[in-house]
Short mmCIF file of C-alpha atoms in Angstrom, two decimals:
data_model
loop_
_atom_site.label_atom_id
_atom_site.label_comp_id
_atom_site.label_asym_id
_atom_site.label_seq_id
_atom_site.Cartn_x
_atom_site.Cartn_y
_atom_site.Cartn_z
CA MET A 6 58.86 169.43 96.09
CA PRO A 7 61.59 169.05 98.96
CA ARG A 8 64.80 169.13 98.42
CA THR A 9 66.74 166.01 99.35
CA THR A 10 70.17 166.52 101.15
CA LYS A 11 73.31 164.21 101.98
CA MET A 12 74.21 163.31 105.26
CA ASP A 13 77.87 165.34 106.09
CA SER A 14 79.11 161.54 107.48
CA LEU A 15 78.62 158.46 105.94
CA ASP A 16 79.27 156.67 109.66
CA GLN A 17 76.89 154.95 111.91
CA VAL A 18 73.69 157.74 112.85
CA ASN A 19 71.91 156.84 115.86
CA LYS A 20 68.54 158.14 115.80
CA SER A 21 65.87 157.74 118.59
CA LEU A 22 62.80 156.59 117.61
CA ASN A 23 59.52 156.30 119.99
CA GLY A 24 62.55 155.79 122.89
CA VAL A 25 63.93 152.97 119.98
CA MET A 26 67.38 153.07 119.48
CA VAL A 27 67.89 152.55 115.05
CA THR A 28 71.57 152.43 113.54
CA LEU A 29 71.40 153.88 110.19
CA GLU A 30 74.64 151.71 108.15
CA LYS A 31 75.65 152.73 104.91
CA MET A 32 74.07 151.47 102.00
CA PRO A 33 76.15 149.20 99.66
CA SER A 34 76.09 151.84 96.75
CA GLN A 35 77.77 154.22 99.36
CA LEU A 36 80.96 152.08 100.18
CA LEU A 37 82.50 152.84 97.40
CA ALA A 38 82.62 156.51 97.47
CA GLN A 39 85.40 158.23 99.18
CA ARG A 40 84.33 161.53 99.97
CA PRO A 41 80.84 162.93 100.01
CA ALA A 42 80.41 164.74 97.01
CA GLU A 43 80.53 161.12 96.06
CA ASP A 44 77.37 159.63 97.37
CA TRP A 45 74.52 159.47 94.47
CA THR A 46 71.85 158.15 97.21
CA GLY A 47 70.71 162.11 97.31
CA VAL A 48 71.34 163.03 93.70
CA THR A 49 67.78 164.16 92.38
CA SER A 50 70.03 165.03 88.47
CA THR A 51 69.64 161.61 86.37
CA ALA A 52 72.62 162.69 84.52
CA GLU A 53 74.68 163.59 87.27
CA ARG A 54 73.66 160.49 89.22
CA ARG A 55 74.39 158.43 86.60
CA LYS A 56 78.08 160.01 86.11
CA LEU A 57 78.37 159.26 89.78
CA GLN A 58 77.14 155.68 89.31
CA ASN A 59 79.57 155.05 86.68
CA ARG A 60 82.67 156.61 88.79
CA LEU A 61 81.95 154.09 91.49
CA ASN A 62 81.05 150.92 89.40
CA GLN A 63 84.72 151.47 87.44
CA ARG A 64 86.42 151.70 90.97
CA ALA A 65 84.70 148.71 91.90
CA TYR A 66 85.78 146.90 88.85
CA ARG A 67 89.29 148.25 89.67
CA GLN A 68 89.68 147.19 92.73
CA ARG A 69 88.19 143.51 91.78
CA ARG A 70 90.77 143.80 89.29
CA ASN A 71 93.35 144.22 91.50
CA LYS A 72 92.31 141.81 93.62
CA TRP A 73 92.63 138.87 90.69
CA ARG A 74 96.33 140.31 89.87
CA GLY A 75 97.62 140.28 93.35
CA ARG A 76 95.81 137.33 94.95
CA SER A 77 98.43 135.32 95.94
CA GLN A 78 98.17 131.59 94.73
CA PRO A 79 96.83 129.35 96.80
CA THR A 80 98.70 126.04 97.41
CA THR A 81 98.39 122.48 98.02
CA THR A 82 100.31 119.67 99.86
CA SER A 83 102.44 116.94 97.96
CA PRO A 84 101.21 113.78 99.38
CA SER A 85 104.57 112.50 98.90
CA SER A 86 106.12 115.15 101.05
CA GLY A 87 104.89 114.12 104.16
CA GLY A 88 102.76 117.76 104.54
CA GLU A 89 106.11 119.95 104.35
CA GLU A 90 106.73 120.59 100.61
CA GLU A 91 103.64 123.18 99.29
CA ILE A 92 103.05 123.27 95.66
CA PRO A 93 101.46 126.01 93.56
CA ARG A 94 98.08 125.43 92.51
CA LYS A 95 96.56 126.86 88.85
CA GLN A 96 94.73 129.85 89.07
CA THR A 97 91.30 129.81 86.69
CA ASP A 98 90.54 133.22 87.38
CA SER A 99 90.60 135.40 84.73
CA SER A 100 90.09 139.33 84.69
CA PRO A 101 87.62 140.71 81.51
CA GLU A 102 91.11 142.16 79.93
CA ASP A 103 92.36 138.65 79.90
CA VAL A 104 89.12 136.84 78.31
CA LEU A 105 89.01 139.77 75.90
CA ALA A 106 92.48 139.55 74.64
CA THR A 107 91.28 135.99 73.55
CA MET A 108 88.12 137.36 71.45
CA LYS A 109 88.72 138.70 68.13
CA GLY A 110 85.21 138.76 66.72
CA HIS A 111 85.14 142.65 66.80
CA LEU A 112 87.74 142.92 64.36
CA LEU A 113 85.61 141.73 61.66
CA THR A 114 83.37 144.54 61.56
CA PRO A 115 84.09 146.99 58.76
CA SER A 116 84.87 150.27 60.46
CA ALA A 117 86.92 151.49 63.40
CA GLU A 118 83.69 153.23 65.19
CA GLN A 119 81.91 149.82 64.85
CA ARG A 120 85.04 147.84 65.67
CA ALA A 121 85.20 150.14 69.13
CA LEU A 122 81.30 149.35 69.45
CA ALA A 123 81.48 145.89 69.59
CA TYR A 124 84.62 145.86 71.84
CA SER A 125 83.24 148.61 74.64
CA LEU A 126 79.57 146.05 74.92
CA LEU A 127 81.88 143.04 74.98
CA HIS A 128 83.88 145.00 77.65
CA ARG A 129 81.18 145.74 79.81
CA ILE A 130 79.15 142.59 79.34
CA TYR A 131 82.32 140.50 80.72
CA THR A 132 83.03 143.42 83.26
CA ASN A 133 79.10 142.94 84.60
CA TYR A 134 79.11 139.00 84.64
CA SER A 135 82.93 139.41 86.54
CA LEU A 136 80.86 141.54 89.14
CA ARG A 137 78.34 139.18 89.26
CA SER A 138 75.59 141.27 87.96
CA PRO A 139 75.22 140.32 83.83
CA ARG A 140 72.00 141.94 82.91
CA VAL A 141 69.26 140.29 80.66
CA SER A 142 69.27 142.72 77.94
CA ASP A 143 72.66 141.99 77.17
CA LEU A 144 71.53 138.37 76.02
CA GLN A 145 70.95 139.44 72.42
CA LEU A 146 74.40 141.20 72.39
CA LEU A 147 76.31 138.36 73.55
CA ILE A 148 75.11 135.61 71.50
CA THR A 149 75.79 138.46 68.44
CA LEU A 150 79.10 139.25 69.92
CA ASN A 151 79.99 135.25 70.15
CA VAL A 152 78.87 134.39 67.16
CA LEU A 153 81.41 136.94 65.91
CA ASN A 154 84.04 135.66 68.32
CA ALA A 155 83.29 131.91 66.55
CA MET A 156 83.72 133.18 62.93
CA ALA A 157 87.16 134.77 63.77
CA HIS A 158 88.41 131.88 65.00
CA ASN A 159 87.40 129.96 62.05
CA ALA A 160 88.90 132.81 60.15
CA ALA A 161 92.02 132.01 61.91
CA LYS A 162 91.80 128.17 61.11
CA LEU A 163 91.35 128.96 57.30
CA GLY A 164 94.23 131.91 57.59
CA ILE A 165 92.10 134.40 56.32
CA PRO A 166 92.67 137.54 58.08
CA SER A 167 90.08 138.73 60.54
CA GLU A 168 90.35 142.57 60.32
CA GLY A 169 87.60 144.43 58.63
CA LEU A 170 86.84 141.12 56.95
CA CYS A 171 83.02 142.08 56.81
CA ARG A 172 84.13 145.09 54.49
CA ASP A 173 81.92 144.68 51.10
CA GLU A 174 84.75 144.92 49.07
CA PHE A 175 86.59 141.16 50.60
CA ILE A 176 86.62 138.30 48.24
CA SER A 177 86.88 135.20 49.51
CA PRO A 178 90.46 133.71 48.65
CA PHE A 179 89.10 130.33 48.02
CA ASN A 180 87.87 131.76 44.58
CA LEU A 181 91.09 134.24 44.10
CA VAL A 182 93.30 131.78 44.38
CA GLY A 183 91.49 129.08 42.41
CA PRO A 184 90.88 125.10 42.87
CA SER A 185 94.16 124.23 42.02
CA SER A 186 95.80 126.02 44.41
CA VAL A 187 93.41 126.32 47.51
CA THR A 188 94.65 123.27 49.21
CA GLN A 189 98.05 124.51 49.74
CA THR A 190 96.94 127.83 50.56
CA ILE A 191 95.42 126.85 53.61
CA GLU A 192 98.36 124.19 54.49
CA ASP A 193 101.01 127.34 53.93
CA SER A 194 98.63 129.46 56.25
CA THR A 195 97.55 127.06 59.03
CA SER A 196 99.79 124.74 61.40
CA SER A 197 97.66 122.09 59.90
CA LEU A 198 94.32 121.47 57.45
CA PRO A 199 90.88 122.55 59.38
CA PRO A 200 88.51 120.46 60.43
CA PRO A 201 86.28 119.02 57.74
CA SER A 202 83.27 121.30 58.69
CA LEU A 203 85.11 123.66 57.51
CA ARG A 204 87.13 122.80 54.16
CA PRO A 205 85.75 124.98 50.97
CA THR A 206 83.40 123.06 48.84
CA ALA A 207 83.82 123.00 44.80
CA LEU A 208 81.02 125.51 44.60
CA GLN A 209 83.13 127.86 47.23
CA MET A 210 86.24 127.51 44.83
CA LYS A 211 84.03 128.07 41.88
CA ILE A 212 82.14 131.17 42.82
CA SER A 213 83.08 134.42 43.76
CA HIS A 214 82.01 135.60 46.77
CA HIS A 215 82.44 137.40 50.47
CA PRO A 216 84.65 135.20 52.58
CA TRP A 217 82.20 135.45 55.91
CA ILE A 218 79.97 132.98 54.60
CA ASP A 219 83.24 130.28 54.66
CA LEU A 220 83.21 130.61 58.47
CA ILE A 221 80.17 128.82 58.79
CA PRO A 222 80.52 125.08 59.75
CA PHE A 223 78.19 123.84 57.41
CA PRO A 224 79.20 122.77 54.05
CA CYS A 225 75.90 122.42 53.06
CA ILE A 226 74.58 125.84 54.32
CA ARG A 227 77.42 127.59 52.39
CA ASN A 228 76.59 125.89 49.34
CA ASN A 229 72.83 126.48 49.58
CA PHE A 230 74.13 130.40 49.99
CA LEU A 231 76.32 130.03 46.84
CA THR A 232 73.35 128.05 44.90
CA ALA A 233 70.95 131.31 45.78
CA LEU A 234 73.28 133.67 44.73
CA LEU A 235 73.47 132.43 41.39
CA THR A 236 69.94 132.24 41.65
CA TYR A 237 69.21 135.55 42.52
CA GLU A 238 66.22 136.50 39.85
CA GLU A 239 64.24 133.64 40.72
CA THR A 240 65.10 133.54 44.47
CA GLY A 241 65.42 137.42 45.16
CA PHE A 242 67.90 135.80 48.02
CA ASP A 243 69.24 138.87 49.91
CA GLU A 244 72.76 138.17 51.57
CA ASP A 245 73.16 141.37 53.36
CA GLU A 246 69.93 140.96 55.12
CA LEU A 247 71.17 137.10 56.13
CA CYS A 248 74.48 138.92 57.05
CA HIS A 249 72.83 141.28 59.12
CA ASP A 250 70.72 139.19 61.16
CA MET A 251 73.74 136.71 62.04
CA CYS A 252 76.32 138.98 62.69
CA GLU A 253 74.77 142.86 63.08
CA VAL A 254 75.64 144.13 66.29
CA GLU A 255 72.49 146.12 67.65
CA ARG A 256 70.29 146.60 70.60
CA GLY A 257 66.48 146.67 70.84
CA THR A 258 65.59 143.21 69.29
CA PRO A 259 64.69 140.96 71.96
CA SER A 260 67.15 137.30 71.62
CA ASP A 261 63.90 135.40 71.23
CA GLU A 262 62.77 137.09 68.14
CA LYS A 263 65.88 137.74 66.35
CA PRO A 264 66.35 135.12 63.31
CA LEU A 265 69.89 133.86 65.08
CA MET A 266 72.76 131.18 65.03
CA ILE A 267 74.07 130.48 68.29
CA VAL A 268 77.58 129.34 69.02
CA TRP A 269 77.64 127.47 72.57
CA GLY A 270 80.49 125.09 71.75
CA ALA A 271 84.10 124.85 69.40
CA PRO A 272 83.21 127.14 66.63
CA TRP A 273 84.32 124.75 64.01
CA ASP A 274 82.37 121.86 65.61
CA PRO A 275 78.40 121.81 63.78
CA MET A 276 77.27 120.14 67.20
CA GLY A 277 78.34 123.61 68.85
CA TRP A 278 75.97 125.68 66.77
CA GLU A 279 71.80 125.96 67.49
CA ALA A 280 69.39 127.53 65.49
CA SER A 281 66.90 129.58 66.91
CA LEU A 282 63.35 129.52 65.76
CA PRO A 283 62.79 132.62 63.96
CA PHE A 284 66.08 131.70 62.27
CA LEU A 285 64.59 128.23 60.91
CA ARG A 286 61.41 130.51 60.23
CA LYS A 287 62.97 132.97 58.18
CA TRP A 288 66.15 130.93 56.65
CA GLY A 289 64.88 127.57 57.03
CA TRP A 290 65.37 126.51 53.27
CA LEU A 291 69.43 127.37 53.58
CA ILE A 292 69.56 124.13 55.82
CA LYS A 293 67.82 122.03 53.25
CA GLY A 294 70.29 119.01 52.77
CA CYS A 295 71.22 119.28 56.28
CA GLU A 296 68.49 119.12 58.19
CA ALA A 297 69.08 116.28 60.52
CA GLU A 298 72.49 117.81 61.34
CA ILE A 299 71.03 121.27 62.54
CA LEU A 300 68.55 119.36 63.95
CA GLU A 301 70.99 117.13 65.93
CA SER A 302 72.73 120.21 67.20
CA THR A 303 69.67 122.51 68.16
CA ASN A 304 67.72 119.67 69.90
CA TYR A 305 71.21 118.91 71.94
CA TRP A 306 71.15 122.92 73.15
CA ARG A 307 67.31 122.64 73.61
CA GLU A 308 67.42 119.73 75.84
CA LYS A 309 70.38 121.06 78.02
CA ARG A 310 67.79 124.14 78.57
CA GLY A 311 65.00 122.02 79.76
CA GLU A 312 63.32 123.15 76.58
CA ARG A 313 60.98 120.87 73.71
CA ARG A 314 62.62 118.96 71.19
CA LEU A 315 62.27 120.50 67.68
CA ALA A 316 60.71 118.65 64.67
CA PHE A 317 60.78 119.34 61.03
#
């Protein structure tokens, strides 16, 4: 197999082909290379090529981040000043670090290793998005990470610490403090009472359970979940399997095949959540008593994507 060699220079090279002058310009991938050794276009080793590509991608990201941070604020003219005074216009662009600083979903995972993995995946996804190169393969990961972010938001609304919340030994504070003082605990932990969709039900205050289910903004789902725990001998309900389907950060399963809840809107608003078809097929009994509510929110988001409405 002939050996591929790099050009010594990345400047324009003119070659004559049948009397026609052809100009060879830099490929987009070569624009960020600062020296010939960083040009991966002629590298046959997959590992070495990936290493060089990652280095250039990081350089592109840093340049874009610096552009965000160093960009001067655009101005607009005040109509009352006769066109002389300029008023700074609010910036709306944010770097991935700025976006990720508001997201706490990775903190819910039970170990430091899983938190690091979840954060690195989230960082990669938003970096790709900021560079206008999102990957379809990231969709399922993004859906799960978005659910975790929504649950972390709801945990804050309820005054429940997010860090390590998914550890097995955690017990819901609604059951620990008892029915008589649970409302006072919420009032003490947050600036105001949480939305009705998140306020604990009588079963939540009666039955000892893990707090992750407290973060789902559907009271009937929470009650059906707890009832299934009480009747495990009859239902064979596997809480860990449900938690895995909704919250586990993993690669490989296409998003249209995994039983998912999808968050599109405000985390505490039931209308912001959609149940996927695989979720309804596998866990449909969980929505008994709130079918109309789930159906309304699910169909709302399906219609926005141009998909057919569901009917139970």
